């Protein structure tokens, strides 16, 4: 990294991911000259601590981006669509954590462990992938690089914090009510804007985001399409089933893959994972060692375990991938992109 | 069914599944002349209601099976291994809900919707399959019959009641503690007899039952081996990843299958499921209709939804299968076997 310091803005500074971004910028000691915290007019005026200083959150307007060099957006798709181009117009590079620009062919979609060099092609906006996509591609890229990768079938076990802080509150209140035998009317999950709401406490909801025409949810199609884009392989077969569960933080994924060779052993895959950047192998069945959401909270790595060779398909493997959806799935991957931008001298 | 009435015994009468068996026998009005309730010496003496009468639970000994024509066992594998042969010796037909005899080639392993006629080959003992296997094969058999079935890849979302009533208590106490920010030391899950115990509240544990040498758990191998046996297809490719979740009752499964034809549509599969015995189709994405554990509790059917055609594999389909693990997964399937035994005049 150069010795430069940057004027950084965080948009959505009072949200769950925005708060994690600010904390991660502090923990990583990202070189910041000025930190501008932005939000909707409703949250403007709130105070947020950064490196021992109290900063006041301001309303996100086009003019608020004057002088900003790097803007991290996590305030919903409509805010990004409106304000990211305004930030770029004023000279900022935008790292956007919403789905607004992810599939735009002009916008790099980046997980640094997988496709850091795509950052060189940016035209102002860089997209941060969906949380459930990030942890999966980070774990599978070493397999792809070493053996080739043909097929992915994933079933997710997703935490409620992925739907925002209000959804977590709903889950907790609802859990208390259920344990006390009381009624509780859900109003948020599975999708705030959809017609019906279902209880998440002691339940499993096989819907994340709205349904598409083809019967897959938008979340499932995000995993399918984003994976192909990040891995630069339009021919890769990807299928996803996404399920919301009563877990506060930490997405888990049961993943089946078919790789390009038949002679690979479980030990080979474990060795690969041990040496993979951003990945921690947690896989010792005889001692009941495997990743779990509760253990992943607050950690930036992607945890991989339960690696098994398929009993019939010689190039088939099963594994279990867990990560903190607010960190590697969102805030940490965004800050990691910022670090890459500085290291590659793209952010000057 | 003939007009006969039978002397029936329930072994494990005070357990979660035993209680459901007694209730199901009552609800189905199974023709019973005498109901003998048996348990360990620890629970003997307890009173249980059946059709308005108070019955006293007696200790399960070999002699307790004198005169018994049908014995439903659900008191753990070691009790079945010891006492099921004693019951058979005294003239009873045993329906065993443990894993003790399931893979014994002399013992039929039966889900009535799939292989009822296997009952004709019994030699005294009939095994009730594992809960997660039953609901899957009940939903997939119509596909196999109509189109052929080559491959199954399943990831489960399993409820805590599958591990017994004490595990449910642990989950509830632990959930309360977590919501109050208090410590709680788990002592039961993932497996009572295993070395380490992990929290289930707001977590996901990718271990059900103990680990085998090949890295799969015993639960996963049960799903793999039992499915092949019930479906009479040793060549069927089956892979399973089994996960315990903070859900009280109702197992869910994300299932990928490859069938024997390329030209089948989602509508074809829905039509099959609509007409399948013991299966209820719940699949209308535009109205957010899909099966969930909370909705399945107390119902005997297997619920199927989220049916999608794979986007790459022409003979590939994804679906979401939910059922009450204590009913179709255990008590109801056992009583259903008893009804079949009477209807087929095997139980005389």
XYZ file of C-alpha atoms in Angstrom:
696
model
C 0.000 0.000 0.000
C 1.246 3.492 -0.745
C 1.618 5.985 2.058
C -1.500 7.839 0.899
C -4.452 8.638 3.103
C -7.952 8.879 1.709
C -11.207 10.729 2.216
C -13.641 7.834 2.757
C -17.449 7.918 2.956
C -19.687 5.206 4.395
C -23.268 5.371 3.093
C -25.780 3.620 5.351
C -23.557 4.316 8.359
C -26.212 3.495 10.956
C -27.259 0.103 9.483
C -26.005 -3.320 10.554
C -23.497 -3.626 7.699
C -22.521 0.096 7.822
C -21.641 -0.240 11.512
C -19.514 -3.298 10.720
C -17.800 -1.384 7.890
C -16.809 1.455 10.242
C -15.548 -1.036 12.827
C -13.611 -2.970 10.177
C -12.023 0.221 8.783
C -10.841 0.979 12.328
C -9.595 -2.546 13.068
C -7.720 -2.735 9.752
C -6.323 0.765 10.321
C -7.282 1.679 6.750
C -5.435 4.937 5.859
C -8.171 7.549 6.247
C -7.667 11.317 6.189
C -11.386 12.151 6.555
C -14.310 9.818 7.305
C -17.704 11.062 6.155
C -20.661 9.115 7.527
C -23.890 9.338 5.525
C -27.419 8.018 5.941
C -31.050 8.771 5.178
C -32.421 12.058 6.533
C -34.181 9.990 9.230
C -30.890 8.805 10.770
C -28.885 11.995 10.087
C -27.663 13.662 13.255
C -26.855 10.392 15.025
C -23.388 10.115 16.577
C -20.974 7.281 15.758
C -17.570 6.600 17.350
C -14.512 6.075 15.141
C -11.004 5.762 16.607
C -12.078 7.477 19.814
C -13.724 10.403 18.034
C -17.431 11.115 17.874
C -18.579 11.692 14.298
C -21.994 13.052 13.302
C -23.890 11.224 10.578
C -24.993 13.505 7.741
C -27.745 13.156 5.178
C -26.630 11.404 1.977
C -27.081 13.962 -0.824
C -25.178 14.294 -4.131
C -23.222 17.249 -2.678
C -22.113 15.214 0.343
C -19.668 13.363 -1.948
C -17.593 16.461 -2.799
C -13.950 15.557 -2.167
C -14.711 11.908 -1.322
C -12.185 9.485 -2.891
C -13.724 6.173 -1.791
C -17.392 5.586 -0.963
C -18.625 2.352 0.617
C -22.379 1.975 -0.014
C -24.699 -0.253 2.012
C -28.018 1.583 2.233
C -30.206 -0.444 -0.139
C -30.389 -0.743 -3.913
C -32.420 2.402 -4.596
C -29.984 4.639 -2.682
C -27.066 3.124 -4.614
C -28.826 3.600 -7.960
C -29.462 7.246 -7.193
C -26.282 8.291 -5.399
C -23.440 6.011 -6.582
C -23.307 7.756 -10.003
C -23.287 11.124 -8.182
C -20.311 10.012 -6.085
C -18.478 8.779 -9.201
C -19.254 12.064 -11.007
C -17.453 13.849 -8.156
C -14.364 11.658 -8.482
C -14.995 8.882 -5.966
C -14.558 5.155 -6.497
C -17.671 3.398 -5.194
C -17.706 -0.045 -3.564
C -21.397 -0.972 -3.542
C -22.767 -3.683 -1.238
C -26.251 -3.809 -2.827
C -27.451 -5.826 -5.813
C -28.015 -2.625 -7.877
C -25.008 -2.968 -10.203
C -23.763 -6.525 -9.635
C -24.809 -7.976 -12.984
C -23.971 -4.809 -14.975
C -21.242 -5.964 -17.424
C -19.410 -2.642 -16.927
C -19.138 -3.211 -13.165
C -16.526 -5.582 -11.693
C -18.017 -7.964 -9.099
C -15.135 -8.800 -6.802
C -14.063 -11.245 -4.112
C -10.352 -10.397 -3.736
C -9.277 -14.038 -3.174
C -10.917 -14.934 -6.503
C -10.771 -12.071 -9.017
C -8.881 -9.123 -7.552
C -7.474 -8.172 -10.974
C -11.004 -7.383 -12.252
C -10.671 -4.183 -10.229
C -8.419 -2.828 -12.972
C -11.420 -2.653 -15.331
C -13.602 -0.524 -13.075
C -15.434 2.521 -14.439
C -16.110 4.097 -11.074
C -18.336 1.494 -9.442
C -17.247 -1.880 -8.030
C -19.880 -4.282 -6.724
C -19.602 -6.385 -3.586
C -21.328 -9.760 -4.184
C -24.203 -11.258 -2.226
C -23.160 -12.622 1.204
C -23.989 -16.255 0.420
C -22.080 -16.062 -2.878
C -18.903 -14.591 -1.378
C -18.188 -17.338 1.131
C -18.904 -20.071 -1.411
C -16.643 -18.764 -4.181
C -13.848 -17.969 -1.703
C -13.850 -21.632 -0.628
C -14.287 -23.118 -4.123
C -11.787 -20.992 -6.070
C -8.777 -23.087 -4.932
C -10.552 -26.220 -6.248
C -11.256 -24.476 -9.563
C -7.654 -23.261 -9.913
C -6.135 -26.653 -9.118
C -8.558 -29.191 -10.573
C -11.168 -27.284 -12.589
C -14.785 -26.904 -11.491
C -17.831 -28.100 -13.477
C -20.835 -28.156 -11.194
C -22.047 -26.657 -7.904
C -25.260 -27.624 -6.083
C -25.727 -25.609 -2.889
C -28.361 -25.589 -0.145
C -28.010 -22.650 2.240
C -28.690 -22.229 5.956
C -28.893 -18.427 6.206
C -28.905 -16.201 9.273
C -31.526 -13.555 9.982
C -29.053 -10.645 10.228
C -28.774 -10.916 6.446
C -32.277 -9.400 6.388
C -31.230 -6.481 8.589
C -31.235 -5.463 12.243
C -35.055 -5.228 12.425
C -35.381 -8.837 11.332
C -33.050 -9.884 14.174
C -35.226 -7.984 16.655
C -38.313 -9.696 15.229
C -36.675 -13.127 15.570
C -35.717 -12.502 19.208
C -39.113 -11.104 20.242
C -40.822 -13.953 18.409
C -38.589 -16.572 20.062
C -39.420 -15.161 23.508
C -43.126 -15.226 22.680
C -42.942 -18.819 21.417
C -41.071 -19.961 24.552
C -43.759 -18.304 26.699
C -46.587 -19.777 24.642
C -47.648 -16.311 23.434
C -48.819 -15.170 20.001
C -46.592 -13.011 17.816
C -47.484 -11.607 14.408
C -44.472 -11.540 12.066
C -44.146 -8.432 9.903
C -40.721 -8.663 8.264
C -39.539 -12.109 7.182
C -39.190 -13.728 4.757
C -39.110 -10.465 2.754
C -40.077 -7.041 4.110
C -41.786 -5.962 0.880
C -43.540 -9.234 0.008
C -47.228 -9.990 0.644
C -47.063 -12.600 3.385
C -44.918 -12.872 6.510
C -44.088 -16.080 8.338
C -42.623 -16.906 11.750
C -38.886 -17.620 11.779
C -38.607 -18.705 15.454
C -38.152 -22.506 15.584
C -38.992 -22.671 11.862
C -37.293 -22.837 8.440
C -38.460 -20.569 5.610
C -37.438 -21.679 2.087
C -37.730 -18.165 0.683
C -35.074 -15.423 0.700
C -35.940 -12.390 -1.420
C -38.837 -12.495 -3.917
C -39.667 -15.233 -6.431
C -38.627 -15.064 -10.079
C -40.716 -16.384 -12.982
C -38.684 -19.632 -13.125
C -39.586 -20.638 -9.552
C -36.156 -19.778 -8.132
C -35.940 -16.884 -5.673
C -33.938 -13.777 -6.485
C -31.439 -14.834 -3.773
C -30.974 -18.190 -5.516
C -30.521 -16.513 -8.910
C -28.004 -14.095 -7.344
C -25.929 -17.066 -6.163
C -26.163 -18.702 -9.604
C -25.399 -15.637 -11.735
C -22.869 -13.937 -9.459
C -20.838 -17.139 -9.081
C -20.498 -17.467 -12.859
C -19.492 -13.802 -13.202
C -16.931 -13.806 -10.364
C -15.416 -17.116 -11.517
C -15.391 -15.991 -15.178
C -17.185 -19.125 -16.325
C -20.547 -18.688 -18.027
C -20.677 -22.467 -18.603
C -20.348 -23.408 -14.928
C -23.399 -25.357 -13.732
C -24.719 -23.774 -10.539
C -27.934 -24.563 -8.662
C -29.030 -23.075 -5.340
C -31.765 -23.525 -2.757
C -31.759 -20.718 -0.176
C -33.345 -21.135 3.244
C -33.712 -18.698 6.152
C -33.228 -20.134 9.648
C -33.468 -18.972 13.264
C -29.770 -18.100 13.500
C -28.695 -14.527 14.291
C -25.418 -14.346 12.371
C -23.375 -16.803 10.300
C -24.464 -18.320 6.998
C -23.831 -22.038 6.447
C -23.882 -23.887 3.138
C -24.086 -27.560 2.219
C -22.202 -27.673 -1.074
C -21.805 -30.469 -3.629
C -19.212 -29.902 -6.360
C -17.929 -31.813 -9.348
C -14.320 -31.012 -10.227
C -12.223 -31.671 -13.336
C -10.428 -34.784 -12.097
C -11.403 -38.235 -10.789
C -8.265 -39.052 -8.771
C -8.473 -36.390 -6.068
C -8.741 -37.490 -2.423
C -10.294 -35.861 0.627
C -6.753 -35.306 1.929
C -5.861 -33.434 -1.279
C -8.848 -31.112 -0.839
C -8.062 -30.575 2.845
C -4.474 -29.669 1.943
C -5.729 -27.144 -0.617
C -8.081 -25.541 1.913
C -5.336 -25.356 4.547
C -3.279 -23.205 2.213
C -6.110 -21.138 0.707
C -6.152 -17.401 1.330
C -9.007 -16.291 3.570
C -10.051 -19.892 4.283
C -9.703 -21.821 7.564
C -10.017 -25.613 7.466
C -12.014 -26.965 10.425
C -12.403 -30.620 9.636
C -11.671 -33.408 12.098
C -14.721 -35.686 12.388
C -13.104 -38.019 14.930
C -12.904 -35.056 17.316
C -16.260 -33.555 16.224
C -14.518 -30.556 14.670
C -16.528 -28.782 11.949
C -17.613 -25.178 11.345
C -20.769 -23.797 12.982
C -22.372 -20.337 12.697
C -21.943 -19.476 16.413
C -18.184 -20.082 16.146
C -17.830 -17.970 12.985
C -19.364 -14.782 14.404
C -16.903 -11.892 14.487
C -14.285 -13.713 12.394
C -13.288 -12.593 8.918
C -12.371 -15.996 7.449
C -14.451 -18.537 5.574
C -14.565 -21.861 7.472
C -14.668 -25.185 5.611
C -15.316 -28.671 6.989
C -17.233 -31.942 6.534
C -15.236 -32.567 3.340
C -16.291 -35.937 1.904
C -15.780 -37.654 -1.418
C -19.051 -38.686 -3.038
C -19.630 -42.426 -2.730
C -20.516 -42.815 -6.430
C -19.213 -39.847 -8.401
C -15.403 -39.990 -8.569
C -15.064 -36.237 -9.215
C -17.760 -35.312 -6.665
C -17.164 -33.774 -3.228
C -19.422 -32.589 -0.421
C -18.476 -29.853 2.031
C -19.892 -27.461 4.628
C -18.957 -23.777 4.368
C -19.642 -21.235 7.147
C -18.836 -17.535 7.453
C -19.981 -14.368 9.253
C -22.434 -12.913 6.739
C -21.902 -9.366 8.046
C -18.089 -9.598 7.738
C -16.739 -11.675 4.817
C -20.289 -11.596 3.458
C -20.456 -7.801 3.485
C -18.342 -5.338 5.496
C -15.009 -7.160 5.433
C -15.187 -8.005 1.725
C -15.946 -4.305 0.981
C -12.993 -3.094 3.063
C -10.848 -5.837 1.517
C -11.743 -4.437 -1.926
C -10.743 -0.982 -0.658
C -7.382 -2.366 0.509
C -6.877 -4.009 -2.894
C -7.720 -0.726 -4.662
C -5.035 1.033 -2.618
C -2.480 -1.784 -2.995
C -2.990 -1.931 -6.764
C -2.599 1.855 -6.889
C -6.067 2.183 -8.453
C -7.113 4.353 -5.521
C -4.556 7.144 -5.638
C -59.218 -54.866 7.192
C -60.723 -57.986 8.777
C -63.013 -57.648 11.759
C -60.284 -58.940 14.092
C -59.087 -57.151 17.187
C -55.516 -57.460 18.384
C -53.480 -57.503 21.561
C -51.018 -54.663 20.925
C -47.948 -53.675 22.940
C -46.117 -50.338 22.766
C -42.529 -50.544 24.018
C -41.111 -47.163 25.049
C -44.609 -45.985 25.930
C -43.455 -42.921 27.890
C -41.059 -41.554 25.268
C -41.802 -38.862 22.660
C -42.439 -41.350 19.840
C -44.197 -43.884 22.098
C -46.661 -41.212 23.210
C -47.335 -40.318 19.579
C -47.840 -44.011 18.757
C -50.500 -44.371 21.469
C -52.237 -41.202 20.294
C -52.097 -42.346 16.657
C -53.509 -45.793 17.524
C -56.411 -43.984 19.207
C -56.979 -41.484 16.384
C -56.880 -44.208 13.727
C -59.166 -46.393 15.858
C -56.838 -49.349 15.276
C -58.721 -52.530 16.297
C -57.247 -53.279 19.730
C -58.557 -55.876 22.180
C -55.805 -55.250 24.778
C -53.177 -52.493 24.884
C -50.058 -53.324 26.887
C -47.779 -50.356 27.601
C -44.153 -51.181 28.371
C -41.084 -49.186 29.344
C -37.862 -49.363 31.279
C -38.162 -50.175 34.996
C -37.503 -46.469 35.661
C -40.742 -45.371 33.956
C -42.835 -48.405 34.940
C -45.834 -47.473 37.084
C -46.585 -44.257 35.159
C -50.186 -43.794 34.027
C -51.112 -43.130 30.393
C -54.585 -42.344 28.990
C -55.962 -44.359 26.051
C -59.548 -43.941 24.830
C -60.636 -42.489 28.147
C -59.061 -45.267 30.204
C -56.047 -44.931 32.464
C -53.462 -47.616 31.710
C -50.453 -48.406 33.887
C -47.078 -48.742 32.180
C -45.325 -52.013 33.000
C -41.677 -52.981 32.846
C -40.614 -54.436 29.501
C -39.477 -58.012 30.197
C -39.539 -61.074 27.921
C -42.592 -62.405 29.795
C -44.506 -59.173 29.242
C -44.981 -60.207 25.593
C -47.040 -63.327 26.412
C -50.205 -63.169 24.292
C -49.098 -60.001 22.418
C -49.885 -60.183 18.676
C -48.340 -56.879 17.554
C -45.517 -55.021 19.326
C -44.477 -51.488 18.349
C -40.942 -50.810 19.612
C -39.453 -47.353 20.114
C -37.209 -47.573 23.167
C -33.737 -47.471 21.623
C -31.674 -49.967 19.666
C -30.384 -52.008 22.605
C -33.898 -52.645 23.977
C -35.025 -53.765 20.507
C -32.035 -56.064 20.094
C -32.756 -57.720 23.419
C -36.550 -57.861 23.487
C -37.795 -57.915 19.874
C -36.654 -61.574 19.426
C -38.378 -62.414 22.738
C -41.629 -60.899 21.480
C -41.331 -62.794 18.186
C -40.595 -66.031 20.070
C -43.927 -65.551 21.874
C -45.836 -65.129 18.613
C -45.865 -61.352 18.122
C -45.078 -59.431 14.947
C -42.678 -56.610 15.838
C -42.623 -53.191 14.140
C -39.322 -51.711 15.283
C -38.658 -47.968 15.092
C -34.922 -48.192 15.934
C -31.976 -48.777 13.626
C -31.254 -52.197 15.220
C -32.559 -54.383 12.377
C -33.016 -51.973 9.455
C -30.150 -53.204 7.304
C -30.649 -56.894 8.214
C -31.446 -58.579 4.882
C -34.005 -60.798 6.624
C -35.959 -57.786 7.900
C -38.306 -55.808 5.612
C -37.760 -52.025 5.872
C -41.092 -50.523 4.969
C -42.726 -47.246 3.979
C -46.217 -48.421 2.954
C -46.534 -45.914 0.056
C -43.312 -47.334 -1.403
C -42.882 -51.048 -0.626
C -45.899 -52.332 1.298
C -45.622 -55.769 -0.359
C -42.235 -56.357 1.324
C -44.277 -57.043 4.464
C -45.128 -60.461 3.009
C -41.509 -61.549 3.464
C -41.309 -60.785 7.175
C -39.824 -63.291 9.610
C -41.292 -61.675 12.724
C -39.587 -58.287 12.717
C -40.386 -55.353 10.429
C -38.235 -52.245 10.613
C -39.509 -48.680 10.459
C -36.961 -46.526 8.585
C -35.152 -43.445 9.842
C -37.385 -40.342 10.005
C -35.437 -38.356 7.407
C -35.457 -41.328 5.008
C -39.210 -41.962 5.239
C -40.386 -38.531 4.128
C -37.880 -38.434 1.261
C -38.729 -41.826 -0.253
C -42.478 -41.212 0.153
C -42.130 -38.065 -1.970
C -39.686 -39.522 -4.519
C -41.331 -42.922 -5.156
C -43.921 -41.456 -7.602
C -41.047 -39.964 -9.625
C -39.242 -43.313 -9.626
C -42.371 -45.222 -10.691
C -43.214 -42.806 -13.492
C -39.861 -41.653 -14.863
C -37.148 -43.712 -13.174
C -34.749 -42.290 -10.590
C -30.936 -42.222 -10.924
C -29.523 -39.814 -8.385
C -30.479 -38.114 -5.105
C -28.460 -35.399 -3.347
C -30.119 -34.286 -0.111
C -29.265 -31.685 2.525
C -31.436 -31.930 5.633
C -32.783 -29.361 8.087
C -33.651 -31.586 11.058
C -35.666 -30.815 14.153
C -34.465 -31.378 17.706
C -37.341 -33.680 18.715
C -35.655 -36.302 16.545
C -33.062 -36.501 19.328
C -35.716 -37.035 22.014
C -37.749 -35.049 24.508
C -34.701 -34.162 26.641
C -33.020 -32.535 23.667
C -36.111 -30.359 23.140
C -35.969 -29.270 26.775
C -32.276 -28.464 26.375
C -32.997 -26.382 23.255
C -35.723 -24.383 24.988
C -33.722 -23.726 28.163
C -30.710 -22.802 26.066
C -32.765 -20.451 23.879
C -34.107 -18.678 26.972
C -30.574 -18.341 28.358
C -29.247 -16.969 25.050
C -32.075 -14.406 24.828
C -31.273 -13.282 28.376
C -27.541 -13.149 27.709
C -26.880 -15.988 30.150
C -24.498 -18.947 29.896
C -25.805 -22.464 29.290
C -23.736 -25.631 29.095
C -25.126 -28.088 26.538
C -25.090 -31.739 27.576
C -27.086 -33.598 24.938
C -26.722 -32.417 21.328
C -25.418 -33.231 18.818
C -25.296 -36.806 20.175
C -25.981 -37.800 23.783
C -23.217 -40.422 23.831
C -20.549 -38.529 21.902
C -17.583 -36.704 23.461
C -18.448 -33.051 22.826
C -21.704 -31.143 23.092
C -22.529 -27.939 21.248
C -25.239 -25.282 21.585
C -28.205 -25.691 19.249
C -29.985 -22.402 20.106
C -29.514 -19.961 17.194
C -26.948 -22.336 15.682
C -26.648 -25.113 13.067
C -24.828 -28.369 13.900
C -23.692 -30.438 10.897
C -23.604 -33.650 12.906
C -26.488 -36.045 13.584
C -25.452 -39.344 15.181
C -21.775 -40.378 15.308
C -19.185 -40.238 12.527
C -18.298 -43.230 10.364
C -14.819 -43.975 9.016
C -15.676 -42.465 5.602
C -16.434 -39.010 7.045
C -20.204 -39.358 6.693
C -22.280 -39.517 9.871
C -24.306 -42.588 10.736
C -27.481 -40.531 10.057
C -26.201 -39.741 6.559
C -25.327 -43.396 5.904
C -28.770 -44.417 7.171
C -30.383 -42.141 4.580
C -28.105 -43.519 1.848
C -28.433 -47.236 2.653
C -32.075 -47.283 3.745
C -33.200 -45.408 0.619
C -31.554 -48.026 -1.620
C -33.114 -50.876 0.372
C -36.649 -49.432 0.494
C -36.559 -48.502 -3.202
C -35.046 -51.874 -4.177
C -32.237 -50.243 -6.129
C -28.681 -50.968 -4.998
C -27.385 -48.908 -7.939
C -29.243 -45.732 -6.994
C -26.808 -42.865 -6.325
C -27.644 -41.257 -2.985
C -25.691 -38.623 -1.068
C -26.763 -36.910 2.148
C -25.617 -34.095 4.423
C -27.566 -34.052 7.705
C -27.814 -30.918 9.841
C -29.521 -30.312 13.198
C -31.292 -26.960 13.610
C -33.141 -25.043 16.328
C -36.572 -26.316 15.256
C -38.716 -28.310 17.705
C -40.563 -30.590 15.282
C -40.655 -30.994 11.505
C -37.770 -32.142 9.341
C -37.144 -30.284 6.075
C -35.030 -31.474 3.149
C -33.539 -29.716 0.147
C -33.465 -32.469 -2.457
C -31.886 -32.610 -5.923
C -32.844 -35.580 -8.102
C -31.995 -36.812 -11.566
C -34.783 -38.827 -13.175
C -34.859 -41.155 -16.190
C -36.217 -38.670 -18.719
C -35.216 -35.261 -20.116
C -38.631 -34.018 -21.263
C -40.427 -33.749 -17.928
C -41.734 -30.331 -16.833
C -42.318 -28.800 -13.398
C -46.051 -29.068 -14.098
C -45.672 -32.816 -14.753
C -43.939 -33.281 -11.396
C -46.555 -31.159 -9.600
C -49.330 -33.249 -11.151
C -47.610 -36.447 -9.936
C -47.264 -35.079 -6.396
C -50.915 -33.955 -6.330
C -52.003 -37.535 -6.924
C -49.389 -39.278 -4.769
C -50.556 -41.227 -1.738
C -49.523 -39.631 1.565
C -48.139 -36.546 -0.180
C -49.588 -33.017 -0.166
C -48.358 -30.560 -2.794
C -47.817 -27.066 -1.362
C -46.233 -25.169 -4.202
C -47.379 -21.760 -5.380
C -44.426 -19.350 -5.394
C -46.484 -16.379 -6.632
C -48.515 -16.616 -3.428
C -45.530 -17.579 -1.238
C -46.951 -21.065 -0.676
C -44.357 -23.697 0.285
C -44.002 -26.214 3.123
C -42.495 -25.163 6.470
C -41.836 -27.223 9.631
C -44.226 -25.184 11.834
C -47.104 -25.890 9.426
C -46.348 -29.627 9.238
C -46.513 -30.291 12.989
C -49.314 -32.689 13.917
C -50.043 -33.649 10.289
C -49.445 -37.132 8.927
C -48.684 -36.195 5.303
C -45.398 -35.433 3.583
C -45.445 -31.883 2.148
C -43.651 -31.052 -1.105
C -42.962 -27.662 -2.653
C -40.351 -25.396 -4.304
C -40.302 -27.790 -7.278
C -37.913 -26.396 -9.903
C -36.298 -27.805 -13.003
C -32.511 -27.531 -12.924
C -31.279 -24.743 -15.195
C -28.614 -26.964 -16.827
C -29.465 -30.620 -16.279
C -32.542 -31.565 -18.332
C -33.406 -34.541 -16.099
C -32.617 -32.638 -12.873
C -35.173 -31.288 -10.404
C -34.942 -29.485 -7.068
C -37.590 -29.719 -4.357
C -38.265 -29.037 -0.672
C -39.790 -31.840 1.409
C -41.190 -31.313 4.925
C -42.905 -33.663 7.374
C -43.581 -34.141 11.083
C -40.628 -36.314 12.129
C -42.571 -37.788 15.072
C -45.564 -38.791 12.884
C -44.767 -39.868 9.311
C -41.139 -40.039 10.430
C -41.918 -42.441 13.276
C -45.266 -43.100 14.998
C -47.597 -42.742 12.017
C -45.423 -44.843 9.707
C -45.305 -47.587 12.389
C -49.086 -47.572 12.824
C -49.490 -47.433 9.037
C -47.376 -50.608 8.822
C -49.668 -52.173 11.456
C -52.722 -51.223 9.362
C -51.082 -52.757 6.282
C -50.303 -55.954 8.219
C -53.977 -56.241 9.164
C -55.258 -55.309 5.697
C -52.945 -57.839 4.023
C -54.117 -60.466 6.513
C -50.513 -60.973 7.699
C -51.595 -60.008 11.201
C -54.343 -62.502 11.941
